[in-house]
Amino acid sequence: MKKLAFTAVIALLFFASCKDKPKKLQVEKVVPKVEEVKKDTIQKQVLAPQPIEKPADKYFLISGSFLKEEQAETYKSELETQGYPAQVVQRSWGPNSEYFRVAMYGYHEKGDAYADLSKAQQEGKVVWLLVK
């Protein structure tokens, strides 16, 4: 019986000493904190678009030539009422530089000028090409 009592005491001590048994750890789910990223944090220097300068017109489709500037301006106004972007052109050099020419159109490309000259002549308009 002593053996049984001794075994019971040891078993009791064994179970009593297990009170400090570690509990199961509860694992909390850690959600990473998401920070919003600011868009375009680097400032970009915006340059204003530079207007492309169109070269000055060199070829003109002439429909009238006058000695007096007033007459040229009157004819220019008539062409503008018909829808043409007319302009008065005067050369500062060369033969007949004293004349004021009224141009129906102005061009900076030779090919465009000759194409429209041909088209206008086929339509029966009396026009010629001035190279300034």
mmCIF file of C-alpha atoms in Angstrom:
data_model
loop_
_atom_site.group_PDB
_atom_site.id
_atom_site.type_symbol
_atom_site.label_atom_id
_atom_site.label_comp_id
_atom_site.label_asym_id
_atom_site.label_seq_id
_atom_site.Cartn_x
_atom_site.Cartn_y
_atom_site.Cartn_z
ATOM 1 C CA MET A 1 0.000 0.000 0.000
ATOM 2 C CA LYS A 2 2.849 2.263 0.623
ATOM 3 C CA LYS A 3 3.841 1.828 -2.941
ATOM 4 C CA LEU A 4 0.356 2.775 -4.106
ATOM 5 C CA ALA A 5 0.263 5.852 -1.895
ATOM 6 C CA PHE A 6 3.715 6.815 -2.992
ATOM 7 C CA THR A 7 2.738 6.441 -6.666
ATOM 8 C CA ALA A 8 -0.427 8.451 -6.060
ATOM 9 C CA VAL A 9 1.547 11.279 -4.419
ATOM 10 C CA ILE A 10 4.042 11.352 -7.250
ATOM 11 C CA ALA A 11 1.238 11.345 -9.816
ATOM 12 C CA LEU A 12 -0.472 14.135 -7.933
ATOM 13 C CA LEU A 13 2.711 16.156 -7.814
ATOM 14 C CA PHE A 14 3.278 15.477 -11.476
ATOM 15 C CA PHE A 15 -0.157 16.691 -12.482
ATOM 16 C CA ALA A 16 -0.063 19.587 -10.032
ATOM 17 C CA SER A 17 3.201 20.809 -11.430
ATOM 18 C CA CYS A 18 1.720 21.008 -14.941
ATOM 19 C CA LYS A 19 -0.352 24.071 -14.068
ATOM 20 C CA ASP A 20 2.252 26.218 -15.720
ATOM 21 C CA LYS A 21 1.743 24.355 -18.909
ATOM 22 C CA PRO A 22 2.067 26.863 -21.739
ATOM 23 C CA LYS A 23 -1.178 27.700 -23.357
ATOM 24 C CA LYS A 24 -1.556 27.603 -27.075
ATOM 25 C CA LEU A 25 -0.571 30.896 -28.528
ATOM 26 C CA GLN A 26 -3.304 32.670 -30.347
ATOM 27 C CA VAL A 27 -1.849 34.037 -33.523
ATOM 28 C CA GLU A 28 -3.351 37.309 -34.597
ATOM 29 C CA LYS A 29 -3.415 37.922 -38.269
ATOM 30 C CA VAL A 30 -1.336 40.947 -39.033
ATOM 31 C CA VAL A 31 -2.664 42.995 -41.901
ATOM 32 C CA PRO A 32 0.034 45.201 -43.382
ATOM 33 C CA LYS A 33 -0.851 48.859 -43.386
ATOM 34 C CA VAL A 34 -1.257 50.087 -46.936
ATOM 35 C CA GLU A 35 -0.255 53.656 -47.598
ATOM 36 C CA GLU A 36 -1.673 55.438 -50.564
ATOM 37 C CA VAL A 37 0.993 56.575 -52.981
ATOM 38 C CA LYS A 38 0.553 60.078 -54.278
ATOM 39 C CA LYS A 39 0.488 60.232 -58.027
ATOM 40 C CA ASP A 40 2.943 62.447 -59.844
ATOM 41 C CA THR A 41 4.846 63.647 -56.812
ATOM 42 C CA ILE A 42 7.575 64.925 -59.101
ATOM 43 C CA GLN A 43 6.650 68.224 -60.627
ATOM 44 C CA LYS A 44 7.127 68.361 -64.334
ATOM 45 C CA GLN A 45 7.939 71.604 -65.992
ATOM 46 C CA VAL A 46 5.356 72.159 -68.680
ATOM 47 C CA LEU A 47 6.608 74.202 -71.560
ATOM 48 C CA ALA A 48 4.162 76.293 -73.491
ATOM 49 C CA PRO A 49 3.924 75.084 -77.072
ATOM 50 C CA GLN A 50 5.959 77.260 -79.352
ATOM 51 C CA PRO A 51 4.045 78.323 -82.428
ATOM 52 C CA ILE A 52 5.695 77.066 -85.554
ATOM 53 C CA GLU A 53 6.506 79.987 -87.734
ATOM 54 C CA LYS A 54 5.272 79.480 -91.242
ATOM 55 C CA PRO A 55 7.751 80.722 -93.826
ATOM 56 C CA ALA A 56 6.758 83.861 -95.670
ATOM 57 C CA ASP A 57 4.919 83.332 -98.926
ATOM 58 C CA LYS A 58 7.143 83.452 -101.979
ATOM 59 C CA TYR A 59 4.686 82.508 -104.746
ATOM 60 C CA PHE A 60 1.477 84.423 -105.416
ATOM 61 C CA LEU A 61 -1.492 83.677 -107.668
ATOM 62 C CA ILE A 62 -2.158 87.150 -109.124
ATOM 63 C CA SER A 63 -5.556 88.114 -110.508
ATOM 64 C CA GLY A 64 -5.072 91.884 -110.848
ATOM 65 C CA SER A 65 -2.314 94.491 -111.180
ATOM 66 C CA PHE A 66 -2.793 98.225 -110.533
ATOM 67 C CA LEU A 67 -0.697 101.395 -110.529
ATOM 68 C CA LYS A 68 -2.726 102.931 -107.677
ATOM 69 C CA GLU A 69 -2.868 101.285 -104.284
ATOM 70 C CA GLU A 70 -6.496 102.391 -103.737
ATOM 71 C CA GLN A 71 -7.590 100.432 -106.824
ATOM 72 C CA ALA A 72 -5.708 97.366 -105.595
ATOM 73 C CA GLU A 73 -7.359 97.609 -102.165
ATOM 74 C CA THR A 74 -10.813 97.908 -103.769
ATOM 75 C CA TYR A 75 -10.222 94.797 -105.892
ATOM 76 C CA LYS A 76 -8.822 92.959 -102.860
ATOM 77 C CA SER A 77 -12.055 93.706 -100.959
ATOM 78 C CA GLU A 78 -14.091 92.285 -103.862
ATOM 79 C CA LEU A 79 -12.070 89.058 -103.791
ATOM 80 C CA GLU A 80 -12.450 88.777 -100.015
ATOM 81 C CA THR A 81 -16.244 89.026 -100.321
ATOM 82 C CA GLN A 82 -16.031 86.101 -102.778
ATOM 83 C CA GLY A 83 -14.203 84.065 -100.122
ATOM 84 C CA TYR A 84 -10.576 84.366 -101.252
ATOM 85 C CA PRO A 85 -7.801 85.185 -98.753
ATOM 86 C CA ALA A 86 -6.657 88.046 -100.979
ATOM 87 C CA GLN A 87 -3.717 90.328 -100.314
ATOM 88 C CA VAL A 88 -1.977 93.227 -102.008
ATOM 89 C CA VAL A 89 1.603 92.427 -103.013
ATOM 90 C CA GLN A 90 4.262 94.859 -104.215
ATOM 91 C CA ARG A 91 7.804 93.904 -105.121
ATOM 92 C CA SER A 92 10.487 96.311 -103.989
ATOM 93 C CA TRP A 93 12.876 95.338 -106.798
ATOM 94 C CA GLY A 94 12.868 94.239 -110.407
ATOM 95 C CA PRO A 95 10.849 95.266 -113.442
ATOM 96 C CA ASN A 96 7.347 96.633 -112.875
ATOM 97 C CA SER A 97 7.995 97.080 -109.160
ATOM 98 C CA GLU A 98 5.727 100.142 -109.194
ATOM 99 C CA TYR A 99 2.626 97.942 -109.623
ATOM 100 C CA PHE A 100 0.364 96.816 -106.797
ATOM 101 C CA ARG A 101 -0.625 93.199 -107.449
ATOM 102 C CA VAL A 102 -3.688 91.597 -105.937
ATOM 103 C CA ALA A 103 -3.049 87.964 -105.057
ATOM 104 C CA MET A 104 -5.870 85.478 -104.649
ATOM 105 C CA TYR A 105 -3.583 83.084 -102.753
ATOM 106 C CA GLY A 106 -0.033 83.075 -101.393
ATOM 107 C CA TYR A 107 2.209 79.977 -101.192
ATOM 108 C CA HIS A 108 5.579 79.095 -99.770
ATOM 109 C CA GLU A 109 5.783 75.845 -101.769
ATOM 110 C CA LYS A 110 6.402 76.063 -105.511
ATOM 111 C CA GLY A 111 4.526 72.826 -106.274
ATOM 112 C CA ASP A 112 1.354 74.007 -104.520
ATOM 113 C CA ALA A 113 1.456 77.311 -106.389
ATOM 114 C CA TYR A 114 1.785 75.684 -109.810
ATOM 115 C CA ALA A 115 -0.945 73.132 -109.047
ATOM 116 C CA ASP A 116 -3.452 75.850 -108.086
ATOM 117 C CA LEU A 117 -2.390 77.988 -111.063
ATOM 118 C CA SER A 118 -3.199 75.139 -113.418
ATOM 119 C CA LYS A 119 -6.526 74.458 -111.698
ATOM 120 C CA ALA A 120 -7.555 78.139 -111.794
ATOM 121 C CA GLN A 121 -6.660 78.456 -115.490
ATOM 122 C CA GLN A 122 -8.706 75.337 -116.282
ATOM 123 C CA GLU A 123 -11.664 76.970 -114.526
ATOM 124 C CA GLY A 124 -11.292 79.933 -116.906
ATOM 125 C CA LYS A 125 -9.857 82.438 -114.436
ATOM 126 C CA VAL A 126 -7.301 84.905 -115.759
ATOM 127 C CA VAL A 127 -4.455 84.483 -113.283
ATOM 128 C CA TRP A 128 -0.676 84.310 -113.360
ATOM 129 C CA LEU A 129 2.087 83.417 -110.932
ATOM 130 C CA LEU A 130 4.355 86.001 -109.305
ATOM 131 C CA VAL A 131 7.570 84.844 -107.666
ATOM 132 C CA LYS A 132 8.619 87.384 -105.070
#
